GROMACS .gro file of N, CA and C in nm:
model
  246
    1MET      N    1  -1.424   0.770  -1.372
    1MET     CA    2  -1.413   0.656  -1.281
    1MET      C    3  -1.285   0.670  -1.198
    2SER      N    4  -1.297   0.661  -1.068
    2SER     CA    5  -1.182   0.671  -0.980
    2SER      C    6  -1.106   0.539  -0.977
    3THR      N    7  -0.978   0.549  -0.949
    3THR     CA    8  -0.896   0.429  -0.940
    3THR      C    9  -0.838   0.417  -0.800
    4TRP      N   10  -0.792   0.300  -0.770
    4TRP     CA   11  -0.722   0.278  -0.644
    4TRP      C   12  -0.589   0.352  -0.650
    5ARG      N   13  -0.549   0.412  -0.540
    5ARG     CA   14  -0.419   0.476  -0.529
    5ARG      C   15  -0.356   0.434  -0.396
    6LEU      N   16  -0.227   0.418  -0.399
    6LEU     CA   17  -0.153   0.385  -0.278
    6LEU      C   18  -0.061   0.500  -0.242
    7SER      N   19  -0.038   0.516  -0.114
    7SER     CA   20   0.067   0.606  -0.069
    7SER      C   21   0.141   0.536   0.045
    8VAL      N   22   0.267   0.569   0.059
    8VAL     CA   23   0.348   0.510   0.165
    8VAL      C   24   0.416   0.620   0.244
    9ASP      N   25   0.436   0.595   0.371
    9ASP     CA   26   0.505   0.689   0.459
    9ASP      C   27   0.639   0.625   0.496
   10ARG      N   28   0.743   0.663   0.423
   10ARG     CA   29   0.876   0.604   0.445
   10ARG      C   30   0.932   0.638   0.582
   11GLU      N   31   0.889   0.747   0.642
   11GLU     CA   32   0.936   0.782   0.776
   11GLU      C   33   0.874   0.692   0.882
   12ARG      N   34   0.758   0.640   0.853
   12ARG     CA   35   0.690   0.550   0.945
   12ARG      C   36   0.734   0.404   0.925
   13CYS      N   37   0.779   0.371   0.806
   13CYS     CA   38   0.821   0.236   0.771
   13CYS      C   39   0.936   0.189   0.860
   14ILE      N   40   0.930   0.063   0.903
   14ILE     CA   41   1.038   0.005   0.984
   14ILE      C   42   1.119  -0.099   0.906
   15GLY      N   43   1.085  -0.117   0.777
   15GLY     CA   44   1.163  -0.208   0.693
   15GLY      C   45   1.138  -0.355   0.718
   16ALA      N   46   1.021  -0.391   0.768
   16ALA     CA   47   0.992  -0.532   0.795
   16ALA      C   48   0.980  -0.614   0.667
   17GLY      N   49   0.940  -0.552   0.557
   17GLY     CA   50   0.933  -0.620   0.429
   17GLY      C   51   0.808  -0.702   0.406
   18MET      N   52   0.711  -0.693   0.493
   18MET     CA   53   0.587  -0.769   0.477
   18MET      C   54   0.515  -0.731   0.348
   19CYS      N   55   0.520  -0.603   0.312
   19CYS     CA   56   0.452  -0.557   0.190
   19CYS      C   57   0.515  -0.621   0.066
   20VAL      N   58   0.646  -0.631   0.065
   20VAL     CA   59   0.717  -0.689  -0.049
   20VAL      C   60   0.687  -0.838  -0.060
   21MET      N   61   0.683  -0.906   0.053
   21MET     CA   62   0.652  -1.049   0.050
   21MET      C   63   0.507  -1.074   0.010
   22THR      N   64   0.417  -0.982   0.044
   22THR     CA   65   0.275  -0.998   0.016
   22THR      C   66   0.237  -0.955  -0.125
   23ALA      N   67   0.296  -0.843  -0.171
   23ALA     CA   68   0.261  -0.789  -0.303
   23ALA      C   69   0.388  -0.741  -0.375
   24PRO      N   70   0.473  -0.835  -0.418
   24PRO     CA   71   0.602  -0.799  -0.477
   24PRO      C   72   0.592  -0.723  -0.610
   25ASP      N   73   0.478  -0.730  -0.676
   25ASP     CA   74   0.461  -0.655  -0.801
   25ASP      C   75   0.428  -0.509  -0.776
   26VAL      N   76   0.397  -0.475  -0.652
   26VAL     CA   77   0.354  -0.340  -0.619
   26VAL      C   78   0.455  -0.269  -0.528
   27PHE      N   79   0.522  -0.344  -0.440
   27PHE     CA   80   0.614  -0.285  -0.343
   27PHE      C   81   0.755  -0.339  -0.361
   28ASP      N   82   0.852  -0.260  -0.316
   28ASP     CA   83   0.992  -0.301  -0.312
   28ASP      C   84   1.054  -0.234  -0.189
   29GLN      N   85   1.180  -0.263  -0.163
   29GLN     CA   86   1.253  -0.201  -0.053
   29GLN      C   87   1.381  -0.140  -0.108
   30ASP      N   88   1.420  -0.024  -0.053
   30ASP     CA   89   1.544   0.037  -0.099
   30ASP      C   90   1.664  -0.042  -0.047
   31GLN      N   91   1.774  -0.030  -0.118
   31GLN     CA   92   1.896  -0.105  -0.085
   31GLN      C   93   1.967  -0.053   0.039
   32ASP      N   94   1.951   0.075   0.070
   32ASP     CA   95   2.024   0.135   0.181
   32ASP      C   96   1.964   0.103   0.318
   33GLU      N   97   1.835   0.132   0.334
   33GLU     CA   98   1.773   0.117   0.465
   33GLU      C   99   1.665   0.010   0.470
   34GLY      N  100   1.630  -0.046   0.355
   34GLY     CA  101   1.526  -0.148   0.351
   34GLY      C  102   1.385  -0.091   0.364
   35LEU      N  103   1.370   0.040   0.342
   35LEU     CA  104   1.240   0.102   0.356
   35LEU      C  105   1.156   0.082   0.231
   36VAL      N  106   1.026   0.089   0.248
   36VAL     CA  107   0.931   0.062   0.141
   36VAL      C  108   0.950   0.157   0.022
   37LEU      N  109   0.939   0.098  -0.096
   37LEU     CA  110   0.934   0.173  -0.222
   37LEU      C  111   0.807   0.129  -0.292
   38LEU      N  112   0.738   0.223  -0.349
   38LEU     CA  113   0.613   0.196  -0.419
   38LEU      C  114   0.642   0.183  -0.567
   39SER      N  115   0.622   0.064  -0.622
   39SER     CA  116   0.646   0.040  -0.765
   39SER      C  117   0.529   0.087  -0.850
   40HIS      N  118   0.408   0.078  -0.795
   40HIS     CA  119   0.287   0.115  -0.870
   40HIS      C  120   0.191   0.186  -0.776
   41ALA      N  121   0.177   0.317  -0.791
   41ALA     CA  122   0.085   0.394  -0.706
   41ALA      C  123  -0.061   0.363  -0.737
   42GLU      N  124  -0.088   0.318  -0.859
   42GLU     CA  125  -0.224   0.280  -0.898
   42GLU      C  126  -0.221   0.133  -0.941
   43PRO      N  127  -0.230   0.041  -0.844
   43PRO     CA  128  -0.215  -0.101  -0.876
   43PRO      C  129  -0.325  -0.154  -0.966
   44HIS      N  130  -0.289  -0.245  -1.053
   44HIS     CA  131  -0.382  -0.311  -1.144
   44HIS      C  132  -0.480  -0.397  -1.062
   45ALA      N  133  -0.596  -0.419  -1.116
   45ALA     CA  134  -0.701  -0.494  -1.048
   45ALA      C  135  -0.655  -0.633  -1.002
   46VAL      N  136  -0.565  -0.696  -1.077
   46VAL     CA  137  -0.521  -0.831  -1.038
   46VAL      C  138  -0.441  -0.831  -0.909
   47HIS      N  139  -0.393  -0.713  -0.866
   47HIS     CA  140  -0.312  -0.704  -0.744
   47HIS      C  141  -0.392  -0.655  -0.624
   48ARG      N  142  -0.519  -0.629  -0.641
   48ARG     CA  143  -0.598  -0.567  -0.534
   48ARG      C  144  -0.604  -0.650  -0.406
   49ALA      N  145  -0.623  -0.780  -0.416
   49ALA     CA  146  -0.630  -0.863  -0.296
   49ALA      C  147  -0.497  -0.861  -0.222
   50ALA      N  148  -0.387  -0.871  -0.295
   50ALA     CA  149  -0.255  -0.868  -0.232
   50ALA      C  150  -0.227  -0.731  -0.170
   51VAL      N  151  -0.270  -0.624  -0.237
   51VAL     CA  152  -0.250  -0.489  -0.184
   51VAL      C  153  -0.326  -0.472  -0.053
   52ARG      N  154  -0.450  -0.516  -0.051
   52ARG     CA  155  -0.528  -0.507   0.073
   52ARG      C  156  -0.461  -0.584   0.186
   53MET      N  157  -0.408  -0.702   0.153
   53MET     CA  158  -0.340  -0.782   0.255
   53MET      C  159  -0.214  -0.709   0.303
   54ALA      N  160  -0.139  -0.651   0.211
   54ALA     CA  161  -0.017  -0.578   0.248
   54ALA      C  162  -0.048  -0.462   0.342
   55VAL      N  163  -0.156  -0.391   0.314
   55VAL     CA  164  -0.197  -0.282   0.403
   55VAL      C  165  -0.225  -0.338   0.542
   56GLY      N  166  -0.292  -0.450   0.548
   56GLY     CA  167  -0.329  -0.509   0.676
   56GLY      C  168  -0.214  -0.568   0.755
   57VAL      N  169  -0.111  -0.617   0.687
   57VAL     CA  170   0.000  -0.682   0.759
   57VAL      C  171   0.116  -0.588   0.788
   58CYS      N  172   0.111  -0.466   0.739
   58CYS     CA  173   0.220  -0.371   0.765
   58CYS      C  174   0.225  -0.339   0.915
   59PRO      N  175   0.333  -0.377   0.984
   59PRO     CA  176   0.339  -0.357   1.129
   59PRO      C  177   0.346  -0.211   1.171
   60SER      N  178   0.392  -0.124   1.083
   60SER     CA  179   0.403   0.018   1.120
   60SER      C  180   0.292   0.103   1.059
   61ARG      N  181   0.201   0.038   0.986
   61ARG     CA  182   0.089   0.107   0.922
   61ARG      C  183   0.138   0.221   0.832
   62ALA      N  184   0.240   0.190   0.754
   62ALA     CA  185   0.302   0.290   0.667
   62ALA      C  186   0.239   0.296   0.528
   63ILE      N  187   0.141   0.211   0.502
   63ILE     CA  188   0.078   0.204   0.370
   63ILE      C  189  -0.068   0.248   0.383
   64THR      N  190  -0.110   0.335   0.294
   64THR     CA  191  -0.249   0.378   0.289
   64THR      C  192  -0.305   0.349   0.151
   65LEU      N  193  -0.421   0.289   0.148
   65LEU     CA  194  -0.491   0.261   0.024
   65LEU      C  195  -0.606   0.361   0.012
   66HIS      N  196  -0.602   0.436  -0.095
   66HIS     CA  197  -0.708   0.532  -0.127
   66HIS      C  198  -0.797   0.461  -0.228
   67GLU      N  199  -0.912   0.415  -0.180
   67GLU     CA  200  -1.000   0.331  -0.260
   67GLU      C  201  -1.126   0.408  -0.296
   68PRO      N  202  -1.168   0.404  -0.422
   68PRO     CA  203  -1.290   0.476  -0.459
   68PRO      C  204  -1.412   0.419  -0.387
   69ASP      N  205  -1.498   0.508  -0.344
   69ASP     CA  206  -1.622   0.469  -0.278
   69ASP      C  207  -1.729   0.457  -0.386
   70PRO      N  208  -1.789   0.338  -0.402
   70PRO     CA  209  -1.888   0.321  -0.509
   70PRO      C  210  -2.011   0.409  -0.490
   71ASP      N  211  -2.033   0.459  -0.369
   71ASP     CA  212  -2.151   0.542  -0.341
   71ASP      C  213  -2.121   0.690  -0.331
   72GLY      N  214  -1.995   0.729  -0.358
   72GLY     CA  215  -1.962   0.870  -0.346
   72GLY      C  216  -1.818   0.897  -0.381
   73PRO      N  217  -1.763   1.006  -0.329
   73PRO     CA  218  -1.625   1.042  -0.359
   73PRO      C  219  -1.526   0.943  -0.300
   74SER      N  220  -1.402   0.953  -0.346
   74SER     CA  221  -1.297   0.862  -0.298
   74SER      C  222  -1.282   0.868  -0.149
   75GLY      N  223  -1.259   0.752  -0.089
   75GLY     CA  224  -1.237   0.745   0.055
   75GLY      C  225  -1.104   0.681   0.082
   76LEU      N  226  -1.074   0.660   0.208
   76LEU     CA  227  -0.950   0.598   0.248
   76LEU      C  228  -0.979   0.461   0.307
   77SER      N  229  -0.891   0.368   0.281
   77SER     CA  230  -0.904   0.237   0.339
   77SER      C  231  -0.769   0.197   0.397
   78SER      N  232  -0.762   0.195   0.526
   78SER     CA  233  -0.640   0.151   0.593
   78SER      C  234  -0.682   0.089   0.724
   79PRO      N  235  -0.598   0.005   0.782
   79PRO     CA  236  -0.635  -0.061   0.906
   79PRO      C  237  -0.654   0.041   1.019
   80PRO      N  238  -0.747   0.017   1.109
   80PRO     CA  239  -0.765   0.108   1.223
   80PRO      C  240  -0.645   0.103   1.316
   81ASP      N  241  -0.621   0.214   1.384
   81ASP     CA  242  -0.512   0.215   1.481
   81ASP      C  243  -0.545   0.122   1.596
   82ALA      N  244  -0.444   0.052   1.641
   82ALA     CA  245  -0.466  -0.044   1.752
   82ALA      C  246  -0.474   0.027   1.883
   0.00000   0.00000   0.00000
């Protein structure tokens, strides 16, 4: 059974902190630059709604959710480019 996985692109992150405010059990920010830190690369099921919201509200699209596809191999779930 595949699990949800998160990845973050710290070079793309602008330090807005929306992910931390949305899913504080999964994300944090470093003390030096305020860039995203991933506390849990495979978030627990209770955090899934907050993780999806964090992906959607990230202004720099620095968070990618790798979500298992129930009909096949793992796929990617991230907001479309504007």
